[in-house]
PDB file of C-alpha atoms in Angstrom:
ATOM      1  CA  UNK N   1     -19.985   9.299  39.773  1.00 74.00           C
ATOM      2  CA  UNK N   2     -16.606   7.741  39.561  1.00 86.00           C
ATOM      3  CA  UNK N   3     -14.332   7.280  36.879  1.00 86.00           C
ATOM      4  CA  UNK N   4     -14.543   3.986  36.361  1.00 85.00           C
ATOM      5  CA  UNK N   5     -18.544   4.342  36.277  1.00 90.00           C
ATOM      6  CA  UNK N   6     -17.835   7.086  33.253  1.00 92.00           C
ATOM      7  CA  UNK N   7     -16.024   4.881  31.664  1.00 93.00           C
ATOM      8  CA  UNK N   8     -18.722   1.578  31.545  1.00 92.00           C
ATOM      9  CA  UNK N   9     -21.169   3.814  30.464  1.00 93.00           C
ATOM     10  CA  UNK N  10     -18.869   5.402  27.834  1.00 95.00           C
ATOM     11  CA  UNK N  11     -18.147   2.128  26.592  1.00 94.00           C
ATOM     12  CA  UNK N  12     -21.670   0.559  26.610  1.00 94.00           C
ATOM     13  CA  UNK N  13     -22.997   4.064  24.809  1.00 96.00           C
ATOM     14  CA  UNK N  14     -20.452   3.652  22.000  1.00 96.00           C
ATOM     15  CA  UNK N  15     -20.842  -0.090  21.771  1.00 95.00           C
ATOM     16  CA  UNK N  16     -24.865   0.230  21.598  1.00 96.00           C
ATOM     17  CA  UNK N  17     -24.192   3.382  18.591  1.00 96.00           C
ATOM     18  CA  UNK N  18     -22.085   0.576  16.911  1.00 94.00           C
ATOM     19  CA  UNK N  19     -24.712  -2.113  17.055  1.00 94.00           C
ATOM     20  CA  UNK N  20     -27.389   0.422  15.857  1.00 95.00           C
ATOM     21  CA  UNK N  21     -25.539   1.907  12.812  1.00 93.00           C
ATOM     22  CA  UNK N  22     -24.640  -1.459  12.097  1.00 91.00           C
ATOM     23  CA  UNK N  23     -28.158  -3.020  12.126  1.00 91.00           C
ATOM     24  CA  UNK N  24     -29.252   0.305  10.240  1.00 91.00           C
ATOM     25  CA  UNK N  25     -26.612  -0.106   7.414  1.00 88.00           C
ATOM     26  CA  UNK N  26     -27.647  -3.638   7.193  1.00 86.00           C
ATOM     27  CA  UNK N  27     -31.401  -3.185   6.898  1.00 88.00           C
ATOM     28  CA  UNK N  28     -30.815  -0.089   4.009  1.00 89.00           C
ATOM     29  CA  UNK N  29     -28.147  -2.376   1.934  1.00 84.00           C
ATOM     30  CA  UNK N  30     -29.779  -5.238  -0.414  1.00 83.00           C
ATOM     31  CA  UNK N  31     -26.958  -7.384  -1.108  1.00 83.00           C
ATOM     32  CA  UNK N  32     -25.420 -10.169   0.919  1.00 81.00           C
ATOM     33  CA  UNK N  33     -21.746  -8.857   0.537  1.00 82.00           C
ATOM     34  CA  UNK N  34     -22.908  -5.260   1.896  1.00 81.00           C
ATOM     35  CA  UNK N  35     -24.992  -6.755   4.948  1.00 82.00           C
ATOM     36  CA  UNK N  36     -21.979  -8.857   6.127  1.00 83.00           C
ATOM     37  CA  UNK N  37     -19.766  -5.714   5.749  1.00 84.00           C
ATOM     38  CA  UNK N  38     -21.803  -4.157   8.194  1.00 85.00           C
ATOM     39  CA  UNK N  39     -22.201  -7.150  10.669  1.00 84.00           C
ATOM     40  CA  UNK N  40     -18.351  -6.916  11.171  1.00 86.00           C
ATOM     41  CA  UNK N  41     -18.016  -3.693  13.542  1.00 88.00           C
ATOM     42  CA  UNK N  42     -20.504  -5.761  15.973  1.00 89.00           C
ATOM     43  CA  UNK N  43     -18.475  -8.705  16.349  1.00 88.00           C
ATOM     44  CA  UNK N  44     -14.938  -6.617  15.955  1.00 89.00           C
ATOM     45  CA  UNK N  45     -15.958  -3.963  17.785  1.00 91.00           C
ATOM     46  CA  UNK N  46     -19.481  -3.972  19.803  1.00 92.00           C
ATOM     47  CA  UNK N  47     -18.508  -6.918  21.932  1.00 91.00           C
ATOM     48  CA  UNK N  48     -15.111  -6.513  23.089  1.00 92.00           C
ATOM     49  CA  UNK N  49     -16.260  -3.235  24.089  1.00 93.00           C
ATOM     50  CA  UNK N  50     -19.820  -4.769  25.732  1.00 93.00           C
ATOM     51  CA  UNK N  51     -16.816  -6.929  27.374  1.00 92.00           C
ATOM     52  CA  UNK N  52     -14.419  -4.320  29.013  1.00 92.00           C
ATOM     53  CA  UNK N  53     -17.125  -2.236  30.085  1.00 93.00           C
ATOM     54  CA  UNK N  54     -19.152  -5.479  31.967  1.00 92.00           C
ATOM     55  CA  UNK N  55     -14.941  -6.367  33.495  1.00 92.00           C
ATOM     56  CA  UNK N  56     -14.566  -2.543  34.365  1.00 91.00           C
ATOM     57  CA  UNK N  57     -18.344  -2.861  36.105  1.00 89.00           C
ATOM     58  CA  UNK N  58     -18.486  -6.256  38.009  1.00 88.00           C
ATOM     59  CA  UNK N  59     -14.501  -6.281  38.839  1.00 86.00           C
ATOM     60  CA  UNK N  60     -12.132  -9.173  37.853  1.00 88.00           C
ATOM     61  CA  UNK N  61     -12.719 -12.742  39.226  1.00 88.00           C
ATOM     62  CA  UNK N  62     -13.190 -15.963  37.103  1.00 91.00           C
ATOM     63  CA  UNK N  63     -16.465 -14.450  35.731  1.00 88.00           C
ATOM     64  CA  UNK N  64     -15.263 -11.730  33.875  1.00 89.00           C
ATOM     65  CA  UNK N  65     -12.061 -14.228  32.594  1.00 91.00           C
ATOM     66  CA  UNK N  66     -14.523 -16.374  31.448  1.00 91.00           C
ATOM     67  CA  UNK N  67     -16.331 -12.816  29.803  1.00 89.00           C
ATOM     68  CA  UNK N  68     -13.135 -12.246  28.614  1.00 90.00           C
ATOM     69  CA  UNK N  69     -12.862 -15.466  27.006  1.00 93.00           C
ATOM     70  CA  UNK N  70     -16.537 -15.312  24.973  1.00 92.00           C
ATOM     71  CA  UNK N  71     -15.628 -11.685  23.768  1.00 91.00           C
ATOM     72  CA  UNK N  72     -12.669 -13.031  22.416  1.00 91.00           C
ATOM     73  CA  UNK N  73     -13.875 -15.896  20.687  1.00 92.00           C
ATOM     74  CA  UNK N  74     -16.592 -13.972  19.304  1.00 89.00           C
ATOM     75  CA  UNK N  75     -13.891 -11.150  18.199  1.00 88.00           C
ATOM     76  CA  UNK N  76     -11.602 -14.087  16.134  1.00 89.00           C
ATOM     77  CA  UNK N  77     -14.424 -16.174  15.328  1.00 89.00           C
ATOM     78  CA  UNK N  78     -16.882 -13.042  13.698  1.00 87.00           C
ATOM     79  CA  UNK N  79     -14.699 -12.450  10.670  1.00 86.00           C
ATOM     80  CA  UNK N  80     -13.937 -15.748   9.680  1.00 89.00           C
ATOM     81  CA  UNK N  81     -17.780 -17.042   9.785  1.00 88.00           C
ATOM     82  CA  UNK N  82     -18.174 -13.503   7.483  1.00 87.00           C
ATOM     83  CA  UNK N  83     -15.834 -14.773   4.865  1.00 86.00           C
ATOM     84  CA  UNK N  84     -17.004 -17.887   4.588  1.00 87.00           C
ATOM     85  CA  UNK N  85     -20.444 -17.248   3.957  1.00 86.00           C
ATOM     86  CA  UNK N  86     -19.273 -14.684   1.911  1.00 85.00           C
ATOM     87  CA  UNK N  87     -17.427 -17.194   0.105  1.00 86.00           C
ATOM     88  CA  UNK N  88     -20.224 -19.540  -0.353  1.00 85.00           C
ATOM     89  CA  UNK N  89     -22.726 -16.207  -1.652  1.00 85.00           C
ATOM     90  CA  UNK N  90     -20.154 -15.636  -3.944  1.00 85.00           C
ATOM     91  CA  UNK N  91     -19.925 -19.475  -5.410  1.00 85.00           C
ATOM     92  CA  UNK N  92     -23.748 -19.365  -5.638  1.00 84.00           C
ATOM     93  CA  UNK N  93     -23.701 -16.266  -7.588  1.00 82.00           C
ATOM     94  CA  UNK N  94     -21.072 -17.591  -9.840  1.00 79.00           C
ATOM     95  CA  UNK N  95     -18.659 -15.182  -8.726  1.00 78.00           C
ATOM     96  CA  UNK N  96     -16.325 -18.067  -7.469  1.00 74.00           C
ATOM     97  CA  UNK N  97     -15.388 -21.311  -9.155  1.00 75.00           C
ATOM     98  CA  UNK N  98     -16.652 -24.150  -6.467  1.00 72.00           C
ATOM     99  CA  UNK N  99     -13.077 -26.023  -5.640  1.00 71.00           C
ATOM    100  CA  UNK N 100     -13.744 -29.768  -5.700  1.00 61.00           C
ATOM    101  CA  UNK N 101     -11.399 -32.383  -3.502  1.00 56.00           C
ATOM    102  CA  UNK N 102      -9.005 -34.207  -5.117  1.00 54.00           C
TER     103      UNK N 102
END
C-alpha cells in the first residue's frame, strides 16, 4: 500500500465516523437547535475531507477542481443555511421578534 492510499482511506474512515456520530447525535436530540448543531461537522468537516481524499485518489485534473469547487461551496454554504433555519425555528417559537421591512 502506498502512502497516498493510507491517507484516502484515513480520510474517508474519519469522514464516514463524522457523518455517523453526527446522524447519531441528531437522531438522540429532540429539538431543532440541537439537530442542526450536529448537522454542522458534516458540512464543515465530512465533505471537505470526502473531497481531499477523492483529489488525493483520482489525481488533479479539471474533475477534482470542479470537486474542489462543490466541497467548498458546500463548506461556506452549510453554516449559513444552519443559521437561518435556525433563525426562522427560533421566530416560530417566539424566541425572536420577526423583523418587518420598512
Amino acid at each position: 500500500m502506498s502512502g497516498t492510499r493510507i491517507a484516502v482511506d484515513v480520510l474517508l474512515v474519519v469522514a464516514v465516523a463524522v457523518v455517523v456520530l453526527s446522524a447519531f447525535g441528531a437522531v438522540v436530540l429532540r429539538t431543532t437547535f440541537g439537530k442542526l448543531h450536529y448537522l454542522a461537522p458534516v458540512t464543515t468537516i465530512a465533505g471537505p475531507l470526502f473531497g481531499i481524499a477523492l483529489v488525493l485518489d483520482t489525481g488533479w485534473g479539471i474533475t477534482a477542481a470542479l470537486d474542489l469547487l462543490i466541497v467548498g461551496l458546500l463548506a461556506l454554504s452549510g453554516p449559513i443555511l444552519q443559521m437561518a433555519t435556525a433563525r426562522v425555528e427560533a421566530e416560530q417559537q417566539g424566541l425572536l421578534r420577526r423583523e418587518e421591512p420598512q
